[in-house]
Short mmCIF file of C-alpha atoms in Angstrom, two decimals:
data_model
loop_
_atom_site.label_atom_id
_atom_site.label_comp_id
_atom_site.label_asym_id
_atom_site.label_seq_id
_atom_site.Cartn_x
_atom_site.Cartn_y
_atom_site.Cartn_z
CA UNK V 83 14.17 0.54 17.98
CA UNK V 84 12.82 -0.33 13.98
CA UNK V 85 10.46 1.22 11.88
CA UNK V 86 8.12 -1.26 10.07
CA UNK V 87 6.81 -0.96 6.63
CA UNK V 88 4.08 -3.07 4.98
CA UNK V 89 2.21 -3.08 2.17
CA UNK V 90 -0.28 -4.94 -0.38
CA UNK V 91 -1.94 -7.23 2.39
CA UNK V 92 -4.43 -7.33 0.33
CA UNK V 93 -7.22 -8.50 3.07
CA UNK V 94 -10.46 -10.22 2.55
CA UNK V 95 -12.84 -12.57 3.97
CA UNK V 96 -11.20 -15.27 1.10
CA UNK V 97 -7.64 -15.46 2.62
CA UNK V 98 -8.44 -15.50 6.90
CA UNK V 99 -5.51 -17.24 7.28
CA UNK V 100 -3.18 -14.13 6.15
CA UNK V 101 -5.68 -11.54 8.34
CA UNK V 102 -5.14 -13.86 11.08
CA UNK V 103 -1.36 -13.55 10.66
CA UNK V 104 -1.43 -10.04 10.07
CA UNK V 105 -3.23 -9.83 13.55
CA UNK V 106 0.10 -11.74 15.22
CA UNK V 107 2.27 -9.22 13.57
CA UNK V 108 0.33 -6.57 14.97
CA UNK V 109 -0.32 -8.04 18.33
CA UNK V 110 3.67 -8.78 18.97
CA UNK V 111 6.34 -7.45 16.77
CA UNK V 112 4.60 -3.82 15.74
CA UNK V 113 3.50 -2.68 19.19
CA UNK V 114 7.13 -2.27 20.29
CA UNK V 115 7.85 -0.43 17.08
CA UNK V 116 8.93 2.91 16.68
CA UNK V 117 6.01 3.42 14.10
CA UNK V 118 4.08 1.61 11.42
CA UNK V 119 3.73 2.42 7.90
CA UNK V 120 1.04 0.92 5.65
CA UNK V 121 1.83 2.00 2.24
CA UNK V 122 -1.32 0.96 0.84
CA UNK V 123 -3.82 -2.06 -0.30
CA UNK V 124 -4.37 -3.09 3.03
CA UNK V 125 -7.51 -4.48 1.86
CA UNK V 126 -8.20 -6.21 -1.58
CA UNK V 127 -11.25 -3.27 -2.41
CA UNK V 128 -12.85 -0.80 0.16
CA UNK V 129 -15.97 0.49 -0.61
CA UNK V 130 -16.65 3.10 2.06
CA UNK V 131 -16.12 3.65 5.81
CA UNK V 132 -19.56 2.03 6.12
CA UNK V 133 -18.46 -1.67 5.10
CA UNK V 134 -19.61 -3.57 7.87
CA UNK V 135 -17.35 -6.73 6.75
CA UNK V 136 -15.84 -8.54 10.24
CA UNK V 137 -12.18 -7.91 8.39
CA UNK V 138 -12.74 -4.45 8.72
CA UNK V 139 -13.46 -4.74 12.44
CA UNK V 140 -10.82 -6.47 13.08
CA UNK V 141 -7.90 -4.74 11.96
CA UNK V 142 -9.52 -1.59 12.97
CA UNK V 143 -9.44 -2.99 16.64
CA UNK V 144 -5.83 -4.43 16.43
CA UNK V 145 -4.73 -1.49 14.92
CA UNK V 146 -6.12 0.63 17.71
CA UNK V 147 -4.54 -1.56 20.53
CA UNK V 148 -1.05 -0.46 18.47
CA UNK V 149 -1.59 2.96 18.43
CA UNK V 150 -3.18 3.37 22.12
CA UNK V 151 0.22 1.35 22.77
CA UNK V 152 2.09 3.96 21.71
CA UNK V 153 3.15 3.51 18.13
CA UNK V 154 2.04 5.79 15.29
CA UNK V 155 0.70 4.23 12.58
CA UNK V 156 0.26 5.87 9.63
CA UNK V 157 -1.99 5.10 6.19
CA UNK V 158 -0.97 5.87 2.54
CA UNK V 159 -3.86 4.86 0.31
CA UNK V 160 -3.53 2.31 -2.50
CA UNK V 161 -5.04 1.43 -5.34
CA UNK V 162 -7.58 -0.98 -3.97
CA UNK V 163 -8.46 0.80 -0.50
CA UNK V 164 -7.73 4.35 -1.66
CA UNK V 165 -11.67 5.48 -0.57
CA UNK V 166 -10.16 4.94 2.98
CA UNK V 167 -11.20 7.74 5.08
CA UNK V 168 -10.96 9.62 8.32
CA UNK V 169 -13.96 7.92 10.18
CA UNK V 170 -11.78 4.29 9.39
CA UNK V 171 -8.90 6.05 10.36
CA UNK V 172 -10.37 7.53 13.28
CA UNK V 173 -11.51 3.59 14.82
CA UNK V 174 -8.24 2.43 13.70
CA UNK V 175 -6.05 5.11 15.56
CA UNK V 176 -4.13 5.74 12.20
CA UNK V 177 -3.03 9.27 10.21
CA UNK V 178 -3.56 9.09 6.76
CA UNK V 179 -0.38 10.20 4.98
CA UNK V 180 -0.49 11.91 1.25
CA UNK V 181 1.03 9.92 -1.85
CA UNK V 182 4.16 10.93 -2.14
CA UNK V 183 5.25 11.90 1.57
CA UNK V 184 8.79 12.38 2.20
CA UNK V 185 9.60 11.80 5.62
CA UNK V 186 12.96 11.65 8.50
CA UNK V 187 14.12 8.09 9.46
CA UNK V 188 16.74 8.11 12.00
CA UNK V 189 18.37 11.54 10.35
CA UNK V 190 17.82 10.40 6.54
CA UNK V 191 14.76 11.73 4.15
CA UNK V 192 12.79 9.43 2.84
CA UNK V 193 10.46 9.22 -0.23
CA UNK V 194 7.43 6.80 0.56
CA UNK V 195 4.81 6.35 -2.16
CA UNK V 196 2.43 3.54 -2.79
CA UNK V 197 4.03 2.85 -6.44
CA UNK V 198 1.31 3.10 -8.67
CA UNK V 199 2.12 6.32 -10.05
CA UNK V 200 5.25 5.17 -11.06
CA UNK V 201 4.10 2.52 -13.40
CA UNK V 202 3.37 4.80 -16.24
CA UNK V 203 3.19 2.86 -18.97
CA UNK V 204 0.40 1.07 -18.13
CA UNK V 205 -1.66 3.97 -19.73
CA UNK V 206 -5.40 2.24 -19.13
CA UNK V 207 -4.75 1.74 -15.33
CA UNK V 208 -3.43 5.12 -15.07
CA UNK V 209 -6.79 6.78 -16.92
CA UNK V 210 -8.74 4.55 -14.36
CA UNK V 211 -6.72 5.97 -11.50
CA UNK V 212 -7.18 9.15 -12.46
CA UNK V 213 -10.83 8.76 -12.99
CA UNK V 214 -11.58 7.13 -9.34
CA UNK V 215 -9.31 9.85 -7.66
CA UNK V 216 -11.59 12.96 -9.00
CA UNK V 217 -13.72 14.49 -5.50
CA UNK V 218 -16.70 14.21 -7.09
CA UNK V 219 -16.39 10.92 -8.59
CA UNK V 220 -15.63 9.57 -5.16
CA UNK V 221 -18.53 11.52 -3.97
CA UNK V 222 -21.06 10.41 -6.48
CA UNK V 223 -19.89 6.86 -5.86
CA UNK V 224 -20.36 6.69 -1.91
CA UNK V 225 -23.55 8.76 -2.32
CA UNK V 226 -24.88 5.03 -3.54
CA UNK V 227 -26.23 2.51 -2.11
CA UNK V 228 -23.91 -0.07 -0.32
CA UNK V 229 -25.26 -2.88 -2.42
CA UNK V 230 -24.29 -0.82 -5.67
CA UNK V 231 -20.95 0.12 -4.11
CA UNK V 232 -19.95 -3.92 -3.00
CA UNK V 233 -21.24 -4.82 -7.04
CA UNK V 234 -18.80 -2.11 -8.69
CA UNK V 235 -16.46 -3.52 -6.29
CA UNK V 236 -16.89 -6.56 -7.47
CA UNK V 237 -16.76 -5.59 -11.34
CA UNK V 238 -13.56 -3.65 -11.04
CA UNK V 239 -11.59 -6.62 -9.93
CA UNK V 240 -13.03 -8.87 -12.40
CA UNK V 241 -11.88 -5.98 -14.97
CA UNK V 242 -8.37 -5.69 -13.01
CA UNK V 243 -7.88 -9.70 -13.85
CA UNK V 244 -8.98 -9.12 -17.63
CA UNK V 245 -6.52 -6.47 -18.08
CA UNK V 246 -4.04 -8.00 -16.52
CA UNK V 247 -4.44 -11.02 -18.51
CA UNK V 248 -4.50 -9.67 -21.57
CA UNK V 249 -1.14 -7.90 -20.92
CA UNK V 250 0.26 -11.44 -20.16
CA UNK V 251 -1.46 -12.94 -23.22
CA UNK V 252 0.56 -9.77 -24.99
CA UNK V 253 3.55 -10.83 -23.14
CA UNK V 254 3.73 -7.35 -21.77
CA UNK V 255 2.91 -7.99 -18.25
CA UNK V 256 5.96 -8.13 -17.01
CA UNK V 257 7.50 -4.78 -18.55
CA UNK V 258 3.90 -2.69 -18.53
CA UNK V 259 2.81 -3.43 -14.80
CA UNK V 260 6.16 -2.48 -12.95
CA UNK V 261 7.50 1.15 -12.45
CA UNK V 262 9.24 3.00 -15.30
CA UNK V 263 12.83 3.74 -15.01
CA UNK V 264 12.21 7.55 -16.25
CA UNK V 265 9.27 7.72 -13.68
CA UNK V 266 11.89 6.13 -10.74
CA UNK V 267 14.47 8.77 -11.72
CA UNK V 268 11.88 11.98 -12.15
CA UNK V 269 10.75 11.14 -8.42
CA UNK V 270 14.49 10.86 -6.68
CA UNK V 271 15.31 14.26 -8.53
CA UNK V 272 11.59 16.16 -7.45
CA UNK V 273 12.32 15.03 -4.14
CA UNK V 274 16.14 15.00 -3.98
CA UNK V 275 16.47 11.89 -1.63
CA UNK V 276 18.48 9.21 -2.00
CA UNK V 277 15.98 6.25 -0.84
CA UNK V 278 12.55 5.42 -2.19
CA UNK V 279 10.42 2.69 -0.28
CA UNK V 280 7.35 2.05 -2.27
CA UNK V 281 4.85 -1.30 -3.06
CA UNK V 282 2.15 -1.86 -5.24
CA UNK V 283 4.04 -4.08 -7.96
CA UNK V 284 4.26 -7.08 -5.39
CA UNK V 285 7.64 -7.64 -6.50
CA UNK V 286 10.04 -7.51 -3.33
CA UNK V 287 13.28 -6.13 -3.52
CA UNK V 288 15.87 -3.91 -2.51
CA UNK V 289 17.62 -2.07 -6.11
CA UNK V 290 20.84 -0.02 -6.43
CA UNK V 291 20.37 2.96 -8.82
CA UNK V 292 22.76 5.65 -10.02
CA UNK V 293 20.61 8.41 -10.39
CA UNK V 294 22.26 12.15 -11.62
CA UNK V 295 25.52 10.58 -10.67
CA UNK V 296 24.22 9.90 -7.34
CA UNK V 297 23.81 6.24 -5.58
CA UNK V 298 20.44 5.91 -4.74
CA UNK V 299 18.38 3.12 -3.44
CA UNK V 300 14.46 1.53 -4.69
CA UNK V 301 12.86 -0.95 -1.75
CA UNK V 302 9.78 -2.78 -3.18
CA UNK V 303 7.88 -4.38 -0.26
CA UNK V 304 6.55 -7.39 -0.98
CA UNK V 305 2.76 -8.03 -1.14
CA UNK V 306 0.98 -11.03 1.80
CA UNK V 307 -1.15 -12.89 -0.86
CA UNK V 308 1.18 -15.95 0.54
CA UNK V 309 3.09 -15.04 3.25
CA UNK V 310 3.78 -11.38 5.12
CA UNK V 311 6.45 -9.12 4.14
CA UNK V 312 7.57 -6.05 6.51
CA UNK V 313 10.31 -4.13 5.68
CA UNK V 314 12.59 -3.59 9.04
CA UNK V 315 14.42 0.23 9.42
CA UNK V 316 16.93 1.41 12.05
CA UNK V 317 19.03 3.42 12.29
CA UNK V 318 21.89 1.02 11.45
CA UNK V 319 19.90 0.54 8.07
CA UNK V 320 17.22 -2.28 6.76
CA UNK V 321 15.94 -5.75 6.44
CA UNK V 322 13.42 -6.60 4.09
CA UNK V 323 12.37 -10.05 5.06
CA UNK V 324 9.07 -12.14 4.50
CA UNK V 325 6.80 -13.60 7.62
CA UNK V 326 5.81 -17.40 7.62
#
């Protein structure tokens, strides 16, 4: 049996073709799965359990058939869908897990996080996060209006794309946007595992680290702005592979 793990899907009404896949995966390949981990951005921006958009109906309803099927799926927010909650997760049959969560696969610990903690030198994305994670800012925002909600929306990805252009205009995009080395190493030794499976920087990989003097191992899933990416765990080790 395998453990899937996906990330940075990224869903919207703009790309059906990549919700459509990501219903295949669901319908064939996850349902005889041991369990199913969504490490975040499953959708491009969620602005409240009461977003009525046909996306969010329909991975709530082919995420149910998996879990009445008999494999747990479990939710770790991102930074796009991280106002996720349990009435979503309720219709979708999914437990939301906390960011970091280490947890036993096939014997071995391991650290799952979304990854955008570890990116800490992009200082103005990590004041935003830290901003849109407070209670009550979360409160006051789904306290408005839906139309408000779908404009900030709206406004914070347009702000996303400015920052993130200037950083490449900087030629800092590269360097500033991925995970920090000292911010990799600080989360093997808090957690004292050996493998870290995170997403978020949409750059797919699988990295050898020496860490303390100890081998450790970094697996980046890969983001489905093109093509799926699940990352494949048993318990004779893993495959991270893309989906066509």
């Amino acid at each position: 049996m395998t453990t899937l793990f996906i990330a940075d899907l990224h869903l919207d009404a703009e790309r059906p073709h990549i919700t459509e896949l990501f219903g295949r995966f669901l319908d064939a390949e996850a349902r005889g799965a041991d369990a199913l981990y969504i490490l975040g951005d499953l959708f491009e921006a969620w602005i409240g359990d009461d977003d009525p958009s046909a996306t969010a109906t329909f991975v709530a309803d082919h995420l149910r058939v998996v879990a009445d099927g008999g494999t747990p799926v479990w939710f770790m927010h991102g930074n796009r869908d991280f106002l996720v909650g349990q009435d979503f997760a309720d219709r979708a049959g999914m437990a939301i897990l906390p960011d970091p969560t280490v947890v036993d696969l096939y014997g071995k610990p391991v650290l799952l996080m979304h990854g955008d903690t570890l990116c800490t030198d992009d200082v103005a994305y990590q004041q935003f996060r830290a901003q849109t994670r407070d209670p009550a800012w979360q409160a006051q925002f789904l306290a408005q209006p839906l139309a408000a909600r779908i404009a900030f929306a709206k406004q914070a990805r347009e702000a996303s794309k400015a920052h993130q252009s200037g950083l490449a205009s900087q030629g800092t995009m590269e360097t500033i946007t991925d995970v920090a080395p000292a911010a990799v190493a600080a989360a093997f030794q808090q957690f004292g595992v050996d493998t870290l499976i995170h997403g978020h920087t949409h750059r797919p990989a699988v990295h050898a680290l020496d860490v303390d003097g100890r081998p450790r191992e970094r697996i980046v899933l890969g983001d489905w702005y093109e093509q799926g990416s699940v990352l494949r765990f048993d318990s004779q080790g893993h495959r991270l592979e893309a989906l066509a």
